[in-house]
Short mmCIF file of C-alpha atoms in Angstrom, two decimals:
data_model
loop_
_atom_site.label_atom_id
_atom_site.label_comp_id
_atom_site.label_asym_id
_atom_site.label_seq_id
_atom_site.Cartn_x
_atom_site.Cartn_y
_atom_site.Cartn_z
CA MET A 10 -31.37 0.88 -43.49
CA PRO A 11 -28.67 -1.52 -42.26
CA LEU A 12 -28.78 -5.00 -43.73
CA ASN A 13 -26.23 -6.70 -41.44
CA ASP A 14 -29.02 -8.00 -39.17
CA ASP A 15 -28.40 -11.74 -39.71
CA GLN A 16 -31.63 -12.03 -41.71
CA TRP A 17 -32.25 -13.10 -45.30
CA HIS A 18 -32.73 -10.31 -47.87
CA ARG A 19 -33.70 -10.59 -51.53
CA VAL A 20 -32.04 -8.29 -54.04
CA MET A 21 -33.08 -7.81 -57.69
CA ALA A 22 -31.10 -5.63 -60.11
CA GLU A 23 -32.24 -5.08 -63.71
CA ARG A 24 -30.87 -2.91 -66.50
CA SER A 25 -32.49 -2.17 -69.80
CA VAL A 26 -32.03 0.34 -72.53
CA LYS A 27 -34.35 2.79 -70.81
CA GLU A 28 -33.60 2.46 -67.10
CA ALA A 29 -31.91 0.60 -64.25
CA VAL A 30 -33.92 -0.75 -61.32
CA LEU A 31 -32.75 -1.95 -57.87
CA GLN A 32 -35.27 -3.68 -55.62
CA LEU A 33 -34.82 -4.93 -52.02
CA ASP A 34 -37.07 -7.48 -50.28
CA GLN A 35 -39.86 -6.73 -52.77
CA THR A 36 -40.61 -3.65 -50.66
CA TYR A 37 -38.04 -0.99 -51.49
CA ARG A 38 -37.50 0.01 -55.12
CA ALA A 39 -35.26 2.58 -56.72
CA SER A 40 -34.93 3.37 -60.45
CA GLN A 41 -32.84 5.63 -62.61
CA LEU A 42 -33.19 6.50 -66.29
CA ALA A 43 -30.40 5.58 -68.64
CA PRO A 44 -28.32 8.53 -69.89
CA ALA A 45 -28.96 9.63 -73.46
CA GLN A 46 -25.35 9.15 -74.54
CA GLY A 47 -24.74 6.00 -72.48
CA HIS A 48 -23.79 2.53 -73.66
CA THR A 49 -26.75 0.38 -74.59
CA ARG A 50 -24.85 -2.94 -74.55
CA LEU A 51 -22.28 -4.18 -72.06
CA GLU A 52 -19.50 -6.41 -73.33
CA LEU A 53 -18.28 -8.45 -70.33
CA PHE A 54 -15.38 -10.83 -70.99
CA SER A 55 -13.87 -11.31 -67.49
CA GLN A 56 -14.84 -13.89 -64.90
CA LEU A 57 -17.80 -13.45 -62.57
CA TYR A 58 -16.76 -12.83 -58.98
CA VAL A 59 -19.27 -13.45 -56.18
CA GLY A 60 -18.47 -12.07 -52.73
CA ALA A 61 -15.00 -10.69 -53.41
CA ALA A 62 -12.55 -10.04 -56.22
CA GLY A 63 -8.77 -10.13 -56.30
CA GLY A 64 -8.27 -11.57 -52.80
CA GLN A 65 -10.03 -8.70 -51.04
CA ARG A 66 -11.83 -9.04 -47.69
CA GLY A 67 -15.25 -9.21 -49.17
CA PHE A 68 -18.65 -10.52 -48.20
CA LEU A 69 -19.04 -12.54 -44.97
CA GLY A 70 -22.31 -14.42 -44.89
CA CYS A 71 -24.54 -16.53 -47.13
CA ILE A 72 -25.68 -16.10 -50.73
CA ARG A 73 -28.28 -18.36 -52.34
CA ALA A 74 -30.53 -18.52 -55.41
CA LEU A 75 -28.21 -16.46 -57.62
CA ARG A 76 -29.70 -16.00 -61.11
CA MET A 77 -28.26 -14.04 -64.01
CA ASN A 78 -30.22 -13.44 -67.20
CA GLY A 79 -32.63 -16.24 -66.32
CA ILE A 80 -29.86 -18.82 -65.60
CA THR A 81 -29.43 -20.19 -62.08
CA LEU A 82 -25.76 -20.41 -61.10
CA ASP A 83 -24.78 -23.46 -59.08
CA LEU A 84 -23.00 -21.80 -56.15
CA GLU A 85 -22.99 -24.92 -53.99
CA GLU A 86 -20.91 -26.99 -56.43
CA ARG A 87 -18.46 -24.12 -56.97
CA ALA A 88 -18.19 -23.63 -53.17
CA LYS A 89 -16.93 -27.22 -52.78
CA VAL A 90 -13.77 -26.42 -54.78
CA THR A 91 -13.25 -22.80 -53.72
CA PRO A 92 -11.06 -22.09 -50.66
CA GLY A 93 -12.78 -20.06 -47.98
CA VAL A 94 -16.28 -20.88 -49.20
CA LYS A 95 -18.41 -23.66 -47.72
CA PRO A 96 -21.63 -25.10 -49.12
CA GLY A 97 -24.82 -25.14 -47.10
CA CYS A 98 -24.58 -21.67 -45.51
CA GLN A 99 -23.17 -23.04 -42.26
CA GLY A 100 -20.75 -20.72 -40.53
CA HIS A 101 -18.54 -21.17 -37.49
CA CYS A 102 -21.43 -20.56 -35.11
CA THR A 103 -23.22 -23.63 -36.41
CA SER A 104 -20.43 -25.86 -35.14
CA TYR A 105 -18.97 -23.80 -32.30
CA GLY A 106 -21.82 -21.59 -31.15
CA MET A 107 -22.50 -24.00 -28.29
CA TYR A 108 -19.32 -22.81 -26.55
CA CYS A 109 -20.87 -19.40 -25.92
CA ARG A 110 -22.34 -20.02 -22.47
CA ASN A 111 -24.75 -18.24 -20.13
CA GLY A 112 -26.75 -16.59 -22.88
CA GLY A 113 -23.78 -15.30 -24.88
CA LYS A 114 -24.50 -14.66 -28.56
CA CYS A 115 -22.26 -16.18 -31.23
CA VAL A 116 -21.12 -13.67 -33.85
CA GLU A 117 -19.45 -14.70 -37.11
CA ARG A 118 -15.99 -13.38 -37.95
CA TYR A 119 -13.78 -13.79 -41.00
CA ASN A 120 -11.41 -16.25 -39.35
CA GLY A 121 -13.62 -17.63 -36.60
CA TYR A 122 -16.35 -16.51 -34.25
CA LEU A 123 -16.87 -14.25 -31.25
CA CYS A 124 -19.03 -14.67 -28.14
CA ASP A 125 -20.91 -11.44 -27.45
CA CYS A 126 -21.44 -11.24 -23.65
CA THR A 127 -22.98 -7.75 -23.63
CA ALA A 128 -26.45 -8.84 -22.53
CA THR A 129 -25.18 -11.32 -19.91
CA ALA A 130 -23.81 -11.04 -16.38
CA TYR A 131 -20.62 -12.80 -17.46
CA ASP A 132 -17.46 -11.90 -19.32
CA GLY A 133 -14.55 -13.63 -20.99
CA PRO A 134 -14.00 -15.31 -24.38
CA PHE A 135 -16.87 -17.75 -23.81
CA CYS A 136 -19.01 -15.74 -21.34
CA THR A 137 -18.01 -17.98 -18.43
CA ARG A 138 -16.18 -15.55 -16.10
CA ASP A 139 -18.37 -14.21 -13.32
CA VAL A 140 -18.50 -10.43 -13.01
CA GLY A 141 -18.82 -9.41 -9.36
CA GLY A 142 -18.12 -6.57 -6.99
CA PHE A 143 -17.37 -5.88 -3.35
CA PHE A 144 -19.79 -3.60 -1.49
CA GLU A 145 -18.77 -1.51 1.48
CA ALA A 146 -21.28 -0.15 3.98
CA GLY A 147 -23.48 2.37 2.21
CA THR A 148 -22.58 1.31 -1.34
CA LEU A 149 -25.55 0.89 -3.67
CA ILE A 150 -26.26 0.39 -7.36
CA LYS A 151 -29.28 1.93 -9.05
CA TYR A 152 -30.58 0.80 -12.44
CA ASN A 153 -33.46 2.74 -14.02
CA PHE A 154 -35.86 0.77 -16.20
CA MET A 155 -37.98 3.80 -17.03
CA ALA A 156 -36.43 7.02 -18.22
CA GLU A 157 -36.81 9.80 -15.72
CA ALA A 158 -38.00 13.13 -17.02
CA THR A 159 -34.96 15.37 -17.10
CA PRO A 160 -35.35 19.07 -17.97
CA GLY A 161 -33.57 19.86 -21.20
CA ALA A 162 -33.05 16.19 -22.11
CA SER A 163 -32.54 15.79 -25.82
CA LYS A 164 -34.31 13.33 -28.09
CA ASP A 165 -31.10 11.32 -28.52
CA THR A 166 -30.86 10.91 -24.76
CA LYS A 167 -34.38 9.50 -24.56
CA ILE A 168 -33.72 7.10 -27.42
CA LEU A 169 -30.50 5.90 -25.81
CA THR A 170 -32.20 5.30 -22.47
CA HIS A 171 -35.09 3.46 -24.12
CA GLN A 172 -32.70 1.15 -25.95
CA LEU A 173 -31.05 0.16 -22.69
CA THR A 174 -34.28 -0.69 -20.85
CA PRO A 175 -36.62 -3.70 -21.20
CA GLN A 176 -39.37 -3.36 -23.77
CA ASP A 177 -42.12 -4.35 -21.34
CA VAL A 178 -42.39 -2.52 -18.01
CA ASN A 179 -45.56 -4.36 -16.94
CA LEU A 180 -44.22 -7.76 -16.02
CA THR A 181 -46.03 -11.04 -15.55
CA LYS A 182 -42.79 -12.99 -15.23
CA GLU A 183 -39.33 -12.36 -13.85
CA GLU A 184 -36.00 -14.16 -14.05
CA VAL A 185 -33.57 -13.40 -11.23
CA ALA A 186 -30.14 -14.91 -10.71
CA PHE A 187 -27.16 -13.85 -8.59
CA SER A 188 -24.70 -15.08 -5.99
CA PHE A 189 -23.54 -13.39 -2.79
CA SER A 190 -21.32 -13.81 0.24
CA THR A 191 -21.47 -11.79 3.45
CA SER A 192 -20.95 -12.06 7.18
CA ASN A 193 -23.36 -9.29 8.15
CA ALA A 194 -27.13 -9.37 8.55
CA PRO A 195 -29.70 -7.93 8.06
CA ALA A 196 -29.28 -6.57 4.53
CA ILE A 197 -31.14 -5.91 1.30
CA LEU A 198 -29.65 -7.86 -1.59
CA MET A 199 -32.01 -6.75 -4.37
CA TYR A 200 -35.01 -4.41 -4.48
CA VAL A 201 -37.12 -3.68 -7.58
CA SER A 202 -39.52 -0.73 -7.26
CA SER A 203 -42.30 0.61 -9.47
CA ARG A 204 -44.24 3.78 -10.04
CA THR A 205 -47.07 2.15 -8.11
CA GLN A 206 -46.81 0.36 -4.75
CA ASP A 207 -45.69 -2.90 -6.38
CA TYR A 208 -42.22 -4.18 -5.50
CA MET A 209 -40.07 -7.26 -5.23
CA ALA A 210 -37.28 -7.69 -2.66
CA VAL A 211 -34.68 -10.31 -1.71
CA VAL A 212 -33.39 -9.71 1.83
CA LEU A 213 -31.34 -11.32 4.56
CA ARG A 214 -33.17 -11.28 7.87
CA GLN A 215 -31.64 -10.64 11.31
CA ASN A 216 -30.81 -14.34 11.76
CA GLY A 217 -29.16 -14.58 8.35
CA SER A 218 -32.00 -16.47 6.66
CA LEU A 219 -33.09 -15.58 3.13
CA GLN A 220 -36.52 -14.09 2.42
CA VAL A 221 -38.25 -13.08 -0.83
CA ARG A 222 -41.03 -10.49 -0.63
CA TYR A 223 -43.63 -9.79 -3.34
CA ASN A 224 -46.18 -6.98 -3.25
CA LEU A 225 -48.17 -6.94 -6.49
CA GLY A 226 -51.40 -5.55 -5.07
CA GLY A 227 -54.56 -7.19 -3.83
CA LEU A 228 -53.12 -8.21 -0.44
CA LYS A 229 -53.03 -6.34 2.83
CA GLU A 230 -49.49 -7.50 3.55
CA PRO A 231 -46.68 -8.41 1.15
CA PHE A 232 -46.37 -12.10 0.28
CA ALA A 233 -43.21 -13.29 2.07
CA ILE A 234 -41.34 -16.51 1.26
CA ASP A 235 -38.82 -17.82 3.79
CA VAL A 236 -36.50 -19.65 1.44
CA ASP A 237 -34.25 -21.20 4.08
CA GLN A 238 -33.93 -21.00 7.84
CA ARG A 239 -30.16 -21.51 7.77
CA ASN A 240 -27.80 -18.64 8.47
CA LEU A 241 -26.51 -17.63 5.06
CA ALA A 242 -24.47 -14.74 6.46
CA ASN A 243 -21.59 -17.14 7.15
CA GLY A 244 -19.01 -15.71 4.77
CA GLN A 245 -19.55 -18.51 2.25
CA PRO A 246 -20.73 -17.96 -1.36
CA HIS A 247 -24.39 -18.73 -2.01
CA SER A 248 -26.36 -18.58 -5.25
CA ILE A 249 -30.05 -17.98 -5.87
CA ASN A 250 -32.05 -18.58 -9.05
CA MET A 251 -35.65 -17.42 -9.05
CA SER A 252 -38.35 -17.28 -11.71
CA ARG A 253 -42.00 -16.22 -11.64
CA VAL A 254 -44.69 -16.89 -14.24
CA ASP A 255 -48.02 -15.40 -13.19
CA ARG A 256 -48.71 -16.97 -9.77
CA SER A 257 -46.08 -19.69 -9.90
CA ILE A 258 -42.75 -18.90 -8.23
CA THR A 259 -39.74 -21.27 -8.37
CA ILE A 260 -36.67 -20.66 -6.19
CA GLN A 261 -33.42 -22.64 -6.12
CA LEU A 262 -30.84 -21.93 -3.44
CA ASP A 263 -27.30 -23.20 -3.99
CA HIS A 264 -27.27 -26.88 -4.99
CA TYR A 265 -30.61 -27.74 -3.37
CA PRO A 266 -33.55 -28.82 -5.54
CA PRO A 267 -35.88 -26.06 -6.75
CA VAL A 268 -38.90 -25.34 -4.57
CA SER A 269 -42.20 -24.05 -5.97
CA TYR A 270 -44.48 -21.48 -4.34
CA THR A 271 -47.81 -19.98 -5.38
CA LEU A 272 -49.10 -16.46 -4.94
CA PRO A 273 -52.47 -16.23 -3.16
CA ASP A 274 -55.57 -16.03 -5.32
CA ALA A 275 -56.27 -12.53 -4.06
CA SER A 276 -52.89 -11.27 -5.25
CA ASP A 277 -52.43 -9.57 -8.58
CA THR A 278 -50.08 -11.22 -11.09
CA LYS A 279 -48.85 -8.14 -12.95
CA PHE A 280 -45.81 -6.17 -11.81
CA ASN A 281 -46.97 -2.73 -12.91
CA LEU A 282 -44.67 0.02 -14.18
CA VAL A 283 -41.31 -1.39 -13.09
CA LYS A 284 -39.14 1.60 -12.29
CA THR A 285 -35.80 0.99 -10.57
CA LEU A 286 -33.60 -1.87 -9.40
CA PHE A 287 -31.39 -1.41 -6.32
CA LEU A 288 -28.47 -3.56 -5.16
CA GLY A 289 -27.01 -3.31 -1.65
CA LYS A 290 -29.24 -0.57 -0.32
CA VAL A 291 -32.44 1.31 -1.20
CA PHE A 292 -32.44 5.03 -1.80
CA GLU A 293 -35.84 5.72 -3.32
CA THR A 294 -38.05 8.80 -3.36
CA GLY A 295 -41.35 7.04 -4.06
CA HIS A 296 -43.36 4.61 -1.98
CA ILE A 297 -41.24 2.09 -0.05
CA ASP A 298 -42.30 -0.61 2.34
CA PRO A 299 -41.49 0.83 5.81
CA VAL A 300 -40.69 -2.65 7.13
CA LEU A 301 -37.81 -2.97 4.66
CA ILE A 302 -36.38 0.41 5.59
CA GLU A 303 -36.63 -0.09 9.34
CA ARG A 304 -35.37 -3.68 9.52
CA TYR A 305 -33.01 -4.27 6.60
CA ASN A 306 -31.78 -1.05 4.97
CA THR A 307 -29.27 0.08 7.61
CA PRO A 308 -26.26 0.09 7.39
CA GLY A 309 -26.54 -1.66 4.02
CA PHE A 310 -25.13 -4.76 2.43
CA VAL A 311 -21.45 -5.45 3.18
CA GLY A 312 -19.96 -8.25 1.12
CA CYS A 313 -19.80 -9.53 -2.42
CA LEU A 314 -22.39 -9.77 -5.21
CA SER A 315 -21.73 -11.59 -8.45
CA ARG A 316 -23.39 -12.43 -11.80
CA VAL A 317 -26.48 -10.36 -11.02
CA GLN A 318 -29.13 -10.64 -13.74
CA PHE A 319 -32.75 -9.53 -13.90
CA ASN A 320 -34.80 -10.25 -17.03
CA GLY A 321 -31.84 -10.01 -19.38
CA VAL A 322 -30.34 -6.95 -17.65
CA ALA A 323 -26.98 -7.14 -15.87
CA PRO A 324 -26.99 -4.09 -13.55
CA LEU A 325 -23.85 -4.98 -11.59
CA LYS A 326 -21.80 -5.55 -14.73
CA SER A 327 -23.05 -2.27 -16.20
CA ALA A 328 -22.15 -0.41 -13.01
CA LEU A 329 -18.66 -1.90 -12.92
CA ARG A 330 -18.02 -0.94 -16.52
CA THR A 331 -19.31 2.53 -15.72
CA ALA A 332 -16.97 2.68 -12.71
CA THR A 333 -14.04 1.74 -14.94
CA GLN A 334 -14.87 4.56 -17.32
CA ALA A 335 -15.32 6.98 -14.43
CA GLN A 336 -11.86 6.13 -13.09
CA GLY A 337 -10.41 7.02 -16.48
CA THR A 338 -12.18 10.40 -16.53
CA PRO A 339 -13.25 11.27 -12.95
CA ALA A 340 -15.66 14.08 -12.38
CA ALA A 341 -14.57 17.02 -10.27
CA GLY A 342 -15.64 16.65 -6.67
CA GLN A 343 -17.24 13.22 -7.22
CA PRO A 344 -14.49 10.64 -7.79
CA ASP A 345 -16.62 7.67 -6.71
CA ARG A 346 -19.91 8.45 -8.42
CA GLN A 347 -20.88 8.35 -12.05
CA PRO A 348 -22.40 11.71 -13.02
CA ALA A 349 -23.62 10.84 -16.50
CA ALA A 350 -27.38 11.34 -16.70
CA THR A 351 -27.73 9.53 -20.03
CA LEU A 352 -26.84 6.14 -18.59
CA PRO A 353 -29.51 4.01 -16.93
CA VAL A 354 -27.11 2.74 -14.24
CA SER A 355 -25.48 4.72 -11.44
CA TYR A 356 -23.82 3.93 -8.14
CA GLN A 357 -22.94 5.52 -4.83
CA GLY A 358 -20.03 4.70 -2.56
CA LYS A 359 -16.92 2.70 -3.36
CA LEU A 360 -17.47 -0.11 -5.86
CA VAL A 361 -14.58 -2.52 -6.51
CA GLU A 362 -14.71 -5.40 -8.98
CA SER A 363 -14.11 -8.73 -7.27
CA ASN A 364 -15.05 -12.39 -7.72
CA CYS A 365 -15.25 -13.13 -3.99
CA GLY A 366 -18.90 -14.16 -4.31
CA ALA A 367 -18.61 -16.09 -7.56
CA SER A 368 -18.28 -19.75 -6.55
CA PRO A 369 -21.20 -21.33 -4.70
CA LEU A 370 -20.83 -24.46 -2.63
CA THR A 371 -21.11 -27.53 -4.84
CA ILE A 372 -20.83 -30.41 -2.32
CA PRO A 373 -24.30 -31.17 -0.94
CA PRO A 374 -24.57 -32.25 2.69
CA MET A 375 -25.39 -35.90 3.36
CA SER A 376 -28.93 -36.52 4.53
CA ALA A 377 -29.61 -37.86 8.02
CA ALA A 378 -31.02 -41.08 6.58
CA THR A 379 -27.78 -41.94 4.74
CA ASP A 380 -25.24 -40.37 7.11
CA PRO A 381 -23.66 -43.14 9.25
CA TRP A 382 -22.34 -40.57 11.77
CA HIS A 383 -25.72 -38.93 12.34
CA LEU A 384 -26.59 -39.71 16.02
CA ASP A 385 -29.82 -37.77 16.47
CA ASN A 386 -32.64 -39.86 18.00
CA THR A 387 -30.35 -42.89 18.36
CA ASP A 388 -28.61 -44.61 21.28
CA ALA A 389 -25.23 -44.96 19.58
CA GLU A 390 -22.14 -43.78 21.41
CA PHE A 391 -18.72 -42.88 20.18
CA PRO A 392 -15.97 -45.26 21.38
CA PHE A 393 -13.59 -42.46 22.30
CA ASN A 394 -13.20 -39.67 24.78
CA GLU A 395 -13.91 -36.26 23.30
CA GLU A 396 -11.37 -34.61 25.61
CA ARG A 397 -8.55 -36.60 24.03
CA VAL A 398 -9.52 -35.93 20.44
CA ILE A 399 -6.76 -34.24 18.53
CA PRO A 400 -7.88 -31.27 16.41
CA ASP A 401 -8.58 -31.89 12.75
CA GLY A 402 -5.47 -32.03 10.59
CA VAL A 403 -2.89 -32.65 13.34
CA ASN A 404 -2.81 -36.46 13.02
CA ARG A 405 -2.38 -36.33 9.30
CA ASP A 406 0.38 -33.73 9.51
CA SER A 407 2.20 -35.72 12.21
CA ALA A 408 2.06 -38.86 10.11
CA ILE A 409 3.50 -37.04 7.12
CA ILE A 410 6.34 -35.49 9.16
CA GLY A 411 7.14 -38.82 10.84
CA GLY A 412 7.28 -40.59 7.50
CA ILE A 413 9.66 -38.00 6.08
CA ILE A 414 11.97 -38.28 9.11
CA ALA A 415 11.98 -42.10 8.87
CA VAL A 416 12.92 -41.97 5.19
CA VAL A 417 15.75 -39.50 5.90
CA ILE A 418 17.17 -41.66 8.75
CA PHE A 419 16.98 -44.82 6.63
CA THR A 420 18.81 -43.08 3.77
CA ILE A 421 21.59 -41.87 6.12
CA LEU A 422 22.10 -45.36 7.57
CA CYS A 423 22.32 -46.95 4.14
CA THR A 424 24.85 -44.34 3.07
CA LEU A 425 27.04 -44.99 6.16
CA VAL A 426 27.01 -48.75 5.59
CA PHE A 427 28.03 -48.28 1.99
CA LEU A 428 30.90 -45.93 2.91
CA ILE A 429 32.23 -48.31 5.59
CA ARG A 430 32.26 -51.24 3.21
CA TYR A 431 33.97 -49.13 0.58
CA MET A 432 36.72 -47.87 2.89
CA PHE A 433 37.66 -51.33 4.30
CA ARG A 434 37.27 -53.47 1.22
CA HIS A 435 41.20 -53.86 0.71
CA LYS A 436 42.04 -54.68 4.34
CA GLY A 437 42.52 -58.36 5.52
CA THR A 438 45.12 -61.14 6.31
CA TYR A 439 46.80 -63.65 4.00
CA HIS A 440 49.24 -66.57 4.52
CA THR A 441 52.78 -66.84 3.04
CA ASN A 442 55.60 -69.33 3.35
CA GLU A 443 58.14 -66.82 4.55
CA ALA A 444 60.34 -67.97 7.39
CA LYS A 445 59.17 -67.10 10.84
CA SER A 446 62.58 -65.72 11.73
CA SER A 447 62.32 -63.15 9.01
CA GLY A 448 60.07 -61.10 11.20
CA GLU A 449 62.53 -61.20 14.05
CA SER A 450 65.12 -59.05 12.36
CA ALA A 451 63.88 -56.11 10.44
CA GLY A 452 67.27 -55.33 9.00
CA GLU A 453 67.75 -58.67 7.25
CA SER A 454 66.84 -59.13 3.65
CA ALA A 455 64.43 -61.70 2.22
CA ASP A 456 67.33 -63.85 0.88
CA THR A 457 68.96 -63.95 4.27
CA ALA A 458 65.75 -65.05 5.82
CA ILE A 459 65.37 -67.91 3.37
CA ILE A 460 68.96 -69.03 3.83
CA GLY A 461 68.51 -68.92 7.59
CA THR A 462 65.76 -71.53 7.57
CA ASP A 463 66.41 -74.81 9.27
CA ASN A 464 65.77 -77.06 6.31
CA PRO A 465 65.26 -75.20 3.04
CA GLU A 466 65.23 -78.41 1.06
CA THR A 467 62.06 -79.62 2.73
CA ILE A 468 59.97 -76.77 1.30
CA ASP A 469 57.29 -78.15 -0.92
CA GLU A 470 57.43 -77.11 -4.54
CA SER A 471 53.84 -75.98 -4.49
CA LYS A 472 54.54 -73.66 -1.55
CA LYS A 473 57.43 -71.81 -3.10
CA GLU A 474 57.11 -68.11 -3.87
CA TRP A 475 58.48 -66.65 -7.05
CA PHE A 476 59.45 -63.08 -7.68
CA ILE A 477 58.88 -61.92 -11.24
#
C-alpha cells in the first residue's frame, strides 16, 4: 500500500539470530528466518545516515522518535546544524501554504512547494486564474455524478468513474459558485438532475432577471427564488455564490450582501440520487420540468461562464481540459465532441476557453439615501438645460487638447524671442572722436582726416584714440 499519503506511520525493524521482523503501524507484520550460513553479528563502523546518503535526493518529509537498540537519537538537535534539514517538522507549506487560494492544496517539493488546483475551478501557480469558456447557441456541458450502465464496461472503468464523482449522491447541502456574462435571455445557466424528480436550476428569465428553482419533493410546484429583478443580461460579468444546508438557502449576487431564504416546511430537504449537471442547455432523457424546457431551454445560453464549481466539482474546467485533449487527438467524424465514455464529463457544440466572464463588477452603486444626485421624490431641479449638455468625455478631452496646444504655442514664442535676442546681441551704436569730415571723403585715410581737423591741438587727452 502507498505510504506517501501525508499521514504519520510507525515502522519497527528488528533482527535477531533467528529471524528478521518488519512491522508497519502495528498492523502489518512480515518476518523472515535467518539463513543457516548467514552472519550472526553485524560490524558497523560507518556513520549513520537518516533520510539520504552521499548527497542523494532522499527522503522528503518528517521523521520523529528514532530509536536504535533502545537509545533515542536526538534528531532535532542534529537538524539545527545540518543543511537542508529543519527541526520541528515544518515544511514549506506551513509558511507558504496560505498562498494557495480558492481551495488549492499545498504540496511539498524538494526545493519549495506546489499549489494543486485539480479540485478547484481555478488554475495558475496559486490557483487564482479563472477558468472560463465561451458558449455558442446550442453548446452544452454534461457532467455525470452517477456512472451510467454501459454494456461491456470493464471494472477499471467503473472504478475510474467512481473516483471522479462525489462520495454522497443524496445531498442535504450544496455549494454553488460561478460567474457569467451574456446579452441574451432567457437561458439556463445550470441544471442539476436526479434519478428521481428532484432537481435544482439557475436560470435567466425573459426579462433578464435571475431565478433559482428547487424541487426536492413534497411541494406541488417547484420552490422558486427571484434573486434580483434587474436585467442581468446586459453583457456585464456577474457572479453568484449559493449554499444550502437543509432548509436554509443563502445567495449572494455580485457585491451585494448575502440574502437568506428558507424552504417551505412541506418541502423535503434531501436531494435524492443526484445524476447529472448541465451547463448552457439541458439534454436529458429522464424527467424534466416542462416549464424549464418550454421557457428557458431554447436556443440555449450564449455568452461566457467562468469558475463553475458544484460541491467540489469543476465541470467547466474538466470539459475544457477534455476539449484540449480532443483537439490533440480528434475523433473521426466528431471533431467538436469528446467520445470517451470513461470520462464523467462531455460536451456538445463548440467550446472555447475564454475569461470573458471572469471579472464581476466590484464598485457598488450608491444608495438613494446617500446619493446627492438622486432626485426621486424631491423638488430639486438641475441648474442647466439638458439640450445643451455635452456628451460625457467631450469636455475633458477638449480641455486636454486645448492645454496641449497652449503649451506648444508658448514654447514656440519663447524660442522665437530667444533666437531674436541671440541674432541681434552684437548690433548697436557707439561714439568716437573721429573728425566729422572723415566721413565726407571715403577715399581719405584716417591720418588725413585727423590732420584736416580745424584745431587738432584742442583735442582733450582723455578723448584721444590710440592704435595698438
